[in-house]
Amino acid sequence: MKARIKFRKYGVMKFIGHLDVMRFFQKAMRRADIPIAFTGGYSPHMIMSFAQPLGVGVTSDGEYLDIELKEPITSEDAVNQLNQVMVEGIDVVSFREIPDDKKCSGMTIVAAAKYQVTLQESFKTSDAIKRIPDLWQEKVVNFMNQPEIVVLKRTKRSEKEMDIKPMIYQMETDKDGIHLFLATGSEQNLKPDLVMETFLNYIGEKPEEVPLHYHRLEVYARKPETPATMLRNQGEKATADIGEQFVSLEELGEVVR
Amino acid sequence: MRKLALNDEILLKIEKPARYIGNEVNSVMKDKEQIDIRFCMCFPDVYEIGMSHLGIQILYDMFNRREDVWCERVYSPWMDLDKIMREENIPLFALESQDPIKDFDFLGITIQYEMCYTNILQVLDLSGIPLFASDRDDSDPIIIGGGPCTYNPEPLAEYFDMFYIGDGETVYDQLLDAYKENKKNGGSRKDYLKKAAEIEGIYVPAFYDVAYKEDGTIASFAPNNSHASKKIQKQMVLDVTNTYYPQKPVVPFIKATQDRVVLEIMRGCIRGCRFCQAGMLYRPTRERDVEVLKQYAYNMLKSTGHEEISLSSLSSSDYTKLKELVTFLIEEFKDEGINISLPSLRIDAFSLDVMSKVQDIRKSSLTFAPEAGSQRMRDVINKGLTEEIILEGAGQAFEGGWNKVKLYFMLGLPSETEEDMKAIPRLADKIARRYYEIPKDERNGKCQITTSTSFFIPKPFTPFQWARMYTNEEYIARAAIVKHEFQEQLNRKSLKYHWHDAETTVLEGVFARGDRRIGKVLLEAYRLGCIYDAWTETFDNEKWMKAFENTGIDIGFYNNRERAEDEIFPWDFIDIGVTKSFLRREWERAMRGEVTPNCRIQCSGCGAAKYKGGVCVESKN
Ligand code: SF4
C-alpha cells in the first residue's frame, strides 16, 4: 500500500534544508511506529520520496512525501502517531492512501505550485509584514500583459535567454501579498524568487533591497484528464479557470478508515 | 513560539543555521520562572562534533530530571558566525531558551582534547564573561570544567572557577544543592566556591598556590584556603548499571559525527597499555548489565528513530557478555533496517562472523591497532598483540573475503629505534603477503593495506608520564624513515601510508603535561587569532609559535626532557586510585621490555582496588 503524507513547515524549521527534512522524516517514521516498507540488500532504505524541495527560508502549508507501507494503517492513527513525534514547526496535515498507478503516485506528477509572497518590514524577520504597495497591483497586471517575460538563465558555462511567461499560470496581488501559481516539477520548473526578481527589476526596484518572504501554499498535479497540450493552447487568454486543470497532491489520495 | 537569538538575515547567510536554532527532538524546554538553577553545558567545538558526545547527553538528561534545574546546551559558533557575533556584538546564547550564557548560573565545559582550549576562551569571550576567574563577580556564571583533560587542569586553572574530576554521575547533585543553599542564604560567589571545595572531587584552582624551583619544576603545590583539601579524589560510579543513562538523547537535524544510538557497555579497560591515559584514569573496569543494555537499545532506538546503533567502550572485546549482546542486536534489529556498527573488535572467528552479518565485506575493512611495529616495542608499551595474532586474524579474514586492512601505529615511543620504525612497513608487507598466498582465483583482486601513524604524546597518569617527546623536525624525520621503508617493500603497490601532523602533536604535548604558567600562552595564542586548532583548515602553527615567543615559554622544558623520578607533577594533587609508585614500576618494566598481565589474568596491585569494585573484585581464575 502506498500513502501520501502532507505536512506544514513553519517557524524555525524554515532553516532546516530539504535533505535534513528527509532525514528528520526517516527518523520520525521509526519513532511513530509507521509500518513503512524497506528496500532489500545490505543497507535497506525506507521507501520514501519527497515532492519538490523547498528552499531554506521558505515556509509551506503544502509539503508532501510518499511512502510505501508493509502493513495498512488508518489515516487517523498515522496522523496522530506522527504528530506525537514532530517538533514545533512541522505538523502532519494528512495521511492518505494513493493508488498504485503512475498517474497518481510518485513525485514526477508534480506540475504546479502556489506561493504567497509577502513584503517584510526588514530582512531580519519574516514575522513583521508590510502591506503590498497599492501601485503594485497595476504593475503586476502590466507585467503579466507583456507578450513575453525574458530572463537570462545562467548555467555553468553559458547564459541563455528564456521566456518564463508560459510558466507563470497566475500572478495576482491583494493586500496580503502576491499570489503566484507557477509551473513546477521535473518537466518545467519556475522558482518564485526568479519571478519576483524579474518583477522587481521590471518596476525599477532593486531585488536585493526588497525583503520578501516566500510561503508555499500547495503543490499540484495535472488532472489526469487534462492533456499537457491543452495548457499550452491557453495562450494569452486570461486563465481564471486554470485551477480547474490541476488537483492538489492531497486530493489524489483517499482517507484510510 | 520561541524567539531566536539570531535574526533571519544572519541565519540565512551562515552555513548550517540548524547549528544554532535548537528545537531538536528530545531537547528539553522548561519554564525558566519555575526553576532555581540554569545550567548550560558546553562542548567547545562545532555543533556536529559536540552533539556526538555521550558525556554531555548523560549530564543533560541527569540535570533535567531535577525539577529545579534547566540544563541547556551551547557549542562553539563556527568561524562564519563567530565573525558576525563579534562585529554585531551579539552575545553567545544557549540553544534551548536562546538566552545569553551570561544569564546562567553555571556554564559547564567538557574538555575532551587539548586542541579545543582556544575555543574555551572563544566561548567565554563571546558570552561576555571575563576570561580570568579572578575577574568574575556575582553576575557571572560559575565556570566548571569536566572531562579527561581535567586530570591535568593546570594549564586552564586561571580560566575556570572549578573543575569536576571524574565520573559526572556522583557529586553534581551535591554541588547544585550547595549552590541553591548558598543563593538562598545570600552567600557570595566566594562563599559558594568554599562550599564547593569541600565536596569530594571538586577542585577550585584559586584555592591552591604553586611554587617553582629554579630549574622550573614544581617546588610545592598546596592549598591556600582551609576549605580546600590537599588531594582531590577522582569521582567514580562503581555500579555503572544502576545509574543515569539518557533514554531519550537529543537528535540533531543536521548529520552529527555520531548519527546513531550509542550504547556504552563498560567503563575502563583491563589491558594496561602504558601509553593509554583512559586505561589508567578509568580503573577499575566496570561492566554494565547486559539485560539493561538490551532494554536501553530498545528505548533509545524508539525515542530517537536513529537507524544505527553502536557499542562504545575502550575495548569491547573484553566485555564478558559481548557475544550475547551482539547476537541480540542482530536478531532484534537487523530486519528493521537498523545498522549495527561495531567498534574495532579483536579479529577472531566470532568477530569475523558478526562482521560478515552486519556489513558488506567487499566495502568494509579490518582494523588492527598494533600501535608499534616490532615485538620489542610492543612489549615496551604493553600491547599484547603479537605478529602471529595479527597474521592469523588477517588470514582468516582474507579467506572470508575481506581485502582491506587498516593499521594504526605510533611513532616516537620511548626507546624507539630505527629498527622499530622500519618494522611498521615490514609488518604491513607481511599482511599483504599473507593475502597473496591465497590462490588468485579465490581472492578478491588486490588487497589494500592502509597504515596510519600518529606521534606518541605522553599523558599524565600513565607509566609514560616521565617520557620525553621530540621536536617537530625529529617527528618528521621519523615519519620519513617509515615512508622510505614502505617503498622498499615487495607489495608496496598494495600499501598506503599516512601520518598525523607533527605540529599539533608538539602543542598537545605541552598542554597535556603543562603547568599553570602555560595558561598565558593559550591566551596569547587566542589573542593572536588562534581558534579551532583541532581543524586543519583553521590551525595556524605560526601564530602559536609566535605566542610561545611572546610569552617566553620554552617548549623544550615541557616536551623534550625526560622527567626525574621524584619530580612533582602539576597533576599530582589528584588521586585517581592508581598510584604513582605503580606507574613508576610500570615505567621501569617498560624500559626492561617486560610485559604486565591484564587485570583478569592477574592483579598487579595498581591501587584501584581501594574502590572495592569492578574487575578488582571479580573472581580471578
Ligand atoms: S587493582 Fe588490580 S585488578 Fe584492580 S584495576 Fe588495578 S591492577 Fe586491575
PDB file of C-alpha atoms in Angstrom, chain B residues 43-193:
ATOM      1  CA  PHE B  43      31.275  21.331  24.189  1.00  0.00           C
ATOM      2  CA  PRO B  44      33.805  23.827  22.871  1.00  0.00           C
ATOM      3  CA  ASP B  45      33.810  22.709  19.264  1.00  0.00           C
ATOM      4  CA  VAL B  46      31.367  22.903  16.392  1.00  0.00           C
ATOM      5  CA  TYR B  47      27.825  21.580  16.911  1.00  0.00           C
ATOM      6  CA  GLU B  48      28.183  18.384  14.866  1.00  0.00           C
ATOM      7  CA  ILE B  49      31.163  17.294  16.963  1.00  0.00           C
ATOM      8  CA  GLY B  50      29.706  18.389  20.270  1.00  0.00           C
ATOM      9  CA  MET B  51      26.352  16.732  19.653  1.00  0.00           C
ATOM     10  CA  SER B  52      28.122  13.433  19.151  1.00  0.00           C
ATOM     11  CA  HIS B  53      29.443  13.347  22.664  1.00  0.00           C
ATOM     12  CA  LEU B  54      27.804  10.891  25.017  1.00  0.00           C
ATOM     13  CA  GLY B  55      29.004  12.560  28.219  1.00  0.00           C
ATOM     14  CA  ILE B  56      27.004  15.733  27.621  1.00  0.00           C
ATOM     15  CA  GLN B  57      23.901  13.730  26.779  1.00  0.00           C
ATOM     16  CA  ILE B  58      24.251  11.872  30.093  1.00  0.00           C
ATOM     17  CA  LEU B  59      24.594  15.041  32.142  1.00  0.00           C
ATOM     18  CA  TYR B  60      21.896  16.864  30.168  1.00  0.00           C
ATOM     19  CA  ASP B  61      19.477  14.082  30.974  1.00  0.00           C
ATOM     20  CA  MET B  62      20.608  13.824  34.581  1.00  0.00           C
ATOM     21  CA  PHE B  63      20.260  17.544  35.270  1.00  0.00           C
ATOM     22  CA  ASN B  64      16.936  17.894  33.527  1.00  0.00           C
ATOM     23  CA  ARG B  65      15.461  15.116  35.657  1.00  0.00           C
ATOM     24  CA  ARG B  66      15.719  17.582  38.511  1.00  0.00           C
ATOM     25  CA  GLU B  67      12.703  19.835  38.612  1.00  0.00           C
ATOM     26  CA  ASP B  68      14.699  22.734  39.969  1.00  0.00           C
ATOM     27  CA  VAL B  69      17.287  22.698  37.173  1.00  0.00           C
ATOM     28  CA  TRP B  70      17.037  23.502  33.485  1.00  0.00           C
ATOM     29  CA  CYS B  71      20.062  22.296  31.596  1.00  0.00           C
ATOM     30  CA  GLU B  72      20.638  23.680  28.110  1.00  0.00           C
ATOM     31  CA  ARG B  73      23.419  23.371  25.539  1.00  0.00           C
ATOM     32  CA  VAL B  74      25.872  25.572  23.705  1.00  0.00           C
ATOM     33  CA  TYR B  75      28.630  24.822  21.201  1.00  0.00           C
ATOM     34  CA  SER B  76      31.321  26.916  19.586  1.00  0.00           C
ATOM     35  CA  PRO B  77      29.878  29.072  16.831  1.00  0.00           C
ATOM     36  CA  TRP B  78      31.615  28.245  13.585  1.00  0.00           C
ATOM     37  CA  MET B  79      34.025  30.794  12.084  1.00  0.00           C
ATOM     38  CA  ASP B  80      31.379  32.492   9.948  1.00  0.00           C
ATOM     39  CA  LEU B  81      29.065  33.215  12.847  1.00  0.00           C
ATOM     40  CA  ASP B  82      31.955  33.941  15.210  1.00  0.00           C
ATOM     41  CA  LYS B  83      32.886  36.850  12.958  1.00  0.00           C
ATOM     42  CA  ILE B  84      29.333  38.195  12.773  1.00  0.00           C
ATOM     43  CA  MET B  85      28.799  37.928  16.528  1.00  0.00           C
ATOM     44  CA  ARG B  86      31.935  39.941  17.180  1.00  0.00           C
ATOM     45  CA  GLU B  87      31.064  42.579  14.597  1.00  0.00           C
ATOM     46  CA  GLU B  88      27.500  42.985  15.752  1.00  0.00           C
ATOM     47  CA  ASN B  89      28.120  42.423  19.444  1.00  0.00           C
ATOM     48  CA  ILE B  90      25.747  39.506  19.739  1.00  0.00           C
ATOM     49  CA  PRO B  91      26.251  37.624  22.995  1.00  0.00           C
ATOM     50  CA  LEU B  92      26.594  33.842  22.870  1.00  0.00           C
ATOM     51  CA  PHE B  93      23.340  32.100  23.715  1.00  0.00           C
ATOM     52  CA  ALA B  94      22.036  28.696  24.733  1.00  0.00           C
ATOM     53  CA  LEU B  95      20.207  26.631  22.137  1.00  0.00           C
ATOM     54  CA  GLU B  96      17.040  25.892  24.094  1.00  0.00           C
ATOM     55  CA  SER B  97      15.999  29.242  25.564  1.00  0.00           C
ATOM     56  CA  GLN B  98      18.184  31.277  23.186  1.00  0.00           C
ATOM     57  CA  ASP B  99      19.071  33.344  26.270  1.00  0.00           C
ATOM     58  CA  PRO B 100      22.568  34.759  26.762  1.00  0.00           C
ATOM     59  CA  ILE B 101      25.014  32.428  28.538  1.00  0.00           C
ATOM     60  CA  LYS B 102      25.879  35.243  30.876  1.00  0.00           C
ATOM     61  CA  ASP B 103      22.401  34.949  32.444  1.00  0.00           C
ATOM     62  CA  PHE B 104      23.048  31.377  33.558  1.00  0.00           C
ATOM     63  CA  ASP B 105      24.054  30.123  36.976  1.00  0.00           C
ATOM     64  CA  PHE B 106      26.545  27.609  35.585  1.00  0.00           C
ATOM     65  CA  LEU B 107      28.468  27.107  32.404  1.00  0.00           C
ATOM     66  CA  GLY B 108      29.810  23.542  32.353  1.00  0.00           C
ATOM     67  CA  ILE B 109      32.502  22.928  29.762  1.00  0.00           C
ATOM     68  CA  THR B 110      33.522  19.433  28.807  1.00  0.00           C
ATOM     69  CA  ILE B 111      37.201  19.316  27.916  1.00  0.00           C
ATOM     70  CA  GLN B 112      37.899  16.358  25.695  1.00  0.00           C
ATOM     71  CA  TYR B 113      41.117  17.303  23.906  1.00  0.00           C
ATOM     72  CA  GLU B 114      43.858  19.872  24.219  1.00  0.00           C
ATOM     73  CA  MET B 115      43.277  21.378  20.815  1.00  0.00           C
ATOM     74  CA  CYS B 116      39.936  22.810  21.900  1.00  0.00           C
ATOM     75  CA  TYR B 117      41.462  25.085  24.561  1.00  0.00           C
ATOM     76  CA  THR B 118      41.321  28.260  22.472  1.00  0.00           C
ATOM     77  CA  ASN B 119      37.665  27.524  21.797  1.00  0.00           C
ATOM     78  CA  ILE B 120      37.039  27.605  25.537  1.00  0.00           C
ATOM     79  CA  LEU B 121      38.298  31.168  25.539  1.00  0.00           C
ATOM     80  CA  GLN B 122      36.134  31.887  22.492  1.00  0.00           C
ATOM     81  CA  VAL B 123      33.022  30.683  24.316  1.00  0.00           C
ATOM     82  CA  LEU B 124      33.783  32.797  27.394  1.00  0.00           C
ATOM     83  CA  ASP B 125      34.692  35.784  25.275  1.00  0.00           C
ATOM     84  CA  LEU B 126      31.605  35.681  23.066  1.00  0.00           C
ATOM     85  CA  SER B 127      29.486  35.245  26.187  1.00  0.00           C
ATOM     86  CA  GLY B 128      30.918  38.433  27.655  1.00  0.00           C
ATOM     87  CA  ILE B 129      32.260  36.541  30.667  1.00  0.00           C
ATOM     88  CA  PRO B 130      35.685  37.649  31.951  1.00  0.00           C
ATOM     89  CA  LEU B 131      38.317  35.154  30.813  1.00  0.00           C
ATOM     90  CA  PHE B 132      40.060  35.036  34.173  1.00  0.00           C
ATOM     91  CA  ALA B 133      38.157  33.504  37.062  1.00  0.00           C
ATOM     92  CA  SER B 134      39.622  36.181  39.320  1.00  0.00           C
ATOM     93  CA  ASP B 135      37.881  38.922  37.308  1.00  0.00           C
ATOM     94  CA  ARG B 136      34.401  37.430  37.618  1.00  0.00           C
ATOM     95  CA  ASP B 137      31.761  38.633  40.022  1.00  0.00           C
ATOM     96  CA  ASP B 138      28.370  37.511  41.276  1.00  0.00           C
ATOM     97  CA  SER B 139      26.738  38.391  37.963  1.00  0.00           C
ATOM     98  CA  ASP B 140      28.787  35.815  36.072  1.00  0.00           C
ATOM     99  CA  PRO B 141      28.001  32.125  35.829  1.00  0.00           C
ATOM    100  CA  ILE B 142      30.178  29.645  37.676  1.00  0.00           C
ATOM    101  CA  ILE B 143      32.504  28.141  35.083  1.00  0.00           C
ATOM    102  CA  ILE B 144      33.074  24.472  35.741  1.00  0.00           C
ATOM    103  CA  GLY B 145      35.209  22.093  33.683  1.00  0.00           C
ATOM    104  CA  GLY B 146      34.971  18.333  33.360  1.00  0.00           C
ATOM    105  CA  GLY B 147      36.194  15.553  31.081  1.00  0.00           C
ATOM    106  CA  PRO B 148      39.507  13.752  30.508  1.00  0.00           C
ATOM    107  CA  CYS B 149      41.669  16.869  30.173  1.00  0.00           C
ATOM    108  CA  THR B 150      40.769  17.914  33.711  1.00  0.00           C
ATOM    109  CA  TYR B 151      43.089  15.204  35.005  1.00  0.00           C
ATOM    110  CA  ASN B 152      45.678  17.871  34.391  1.00  0.00           C
ATOM    111  CA  PRO B 153      43.604  21.043  34.649  1.00  0.00           C
ATOM    112  CA  GLU B 154      46.570  23.272  35.430  1.00  0.00           C
ATOM    113  CA  PRO B 155      47.055  24.944  32.031  1.00  0.00           C
ATOM    114  CA  LEU B 156      43.413  26.059  32.328  1.00  0.00           C
ATOM    115  CA  ALA B 157      43.491  26.793  36.051  1.00  0.00           C
ATOM    116  CA  GLU B 158      43.095  30.562  35.782  1.00  0.00           C
ATOM    117  CA  TYR B 159      40.122  30.389  33.435  1.00  0.00           C
ATOM    118  CA  PHE B 160      37.909  28.106  35.479  1.00  0.00           C
ATOM    119  CA  ASP B 161      36.185  28.602  38.804  1.00  0.00           C
ATOM    120  CA  MET B 162      36.253  24.898  39.457  1.00  0.00           C
ATOM    121  CA  PHE B 163      36.866  21.525  37.916  1.00  0.00           C
ATOM    122  CA  TYR B 164      34.919  18.377  38.457  1.00  0.00           C
ATOM    123  CA  ILE B 165      37.359  15.468  38.468  1.00  0.00           C
ATOM    124  CA  GLY B 166      35.918  12.125  37.457  1.00  0.00           C
ATOM    125  CA  ASP B 167      32.602  10.499  36.501  1.00  0.00           C
ATOM    126  CA  GLY B 168      29.859  13.138  36.379  1.00  0.00           C
ATOM    127  CA  GLU B 169      27.213  10.898  37.901  1.00  0.00           C
ATOM    128  CA  THR B 170      28.345  11.229  41.536  1.00  0.00           C
ATOM    129  CA  VAL B 171      28.502  14.651  43.194  1.00  0.00           C
ATOM    130  CA  TYR B 172      26.707  17.026  40.848  1.00  0.00           C
ATOM    131  CA  ASP B 173      23.548  16.861  42.945  1.00  0.00           C
ATOM    132  CA  GLN B 174      25.542  17.893  45.976  1.00  0.00           C
ATOM    133  CA  LEU B 175      27.155  20.704  44.039  1.00  0.00           C
ATOM    134  CA  LEU B 176      23.817  22.024  42.796  1.00  0.00           C
ATOM    135  CA  ASP B 177      22.155  21.718  46.203  1.00  0.00           C
ATOM    136  CA  ALA B 178      25.002  23.672  47.749  1.00  0.00           C
ATOM    137  CA  TYR B 179      24.523  26.364  45.123  1.00  0.00           C
ATOM    138  CA  LYS B 180      20.819  26.686  45.883  1.00  0.00           C
ATOM    139  CA  GLU B 181      21.524  26.783  49.572  1.00  0.00           C
ATOM    140  CA  ASN B 182      24.155  29.467  49.167  1.00  0.00           C
ATOM    141  CA  LYS B 183      21.874  31.562  46.960  1.00  0.00           C
ATOM    142  CA  LYS B 184      19.071  31.261  49.482  1.00  0.00           C
ATOM    143  CA  ASN B 185      21.343  32.421  52.280  1.00  0.00           C
ATOM    144  CA  GLY B 186      22.517  35.353  50.214  1.00  0.00           C
ATOM    145  CA  GLY B 187      26.033  33.959  50.013  1.00  0.00           C
ATOM    146  CA  SER B 188      28.580  35.361  47.578  1.00  0.00           C
ATOM    147  CA  ARG B 189      30.428  33.673  44.766  1.00  0.00           C
ATOM    148  CA  LYS B 190      33.427  33.199  47.039  1.00  0.00           C
ATOM    149  CA  ASP B 191      31.214  31.613  49.710  1.00  0.00           C
ATOM    150  CA  TYR B 192      29.978  29.151  47.165  1.00  0.00           C
ATOM    151  CA  LEU B 193      33.467  28.283  45.958  1.00  0.00           C
TER     152      LEU B 193
END
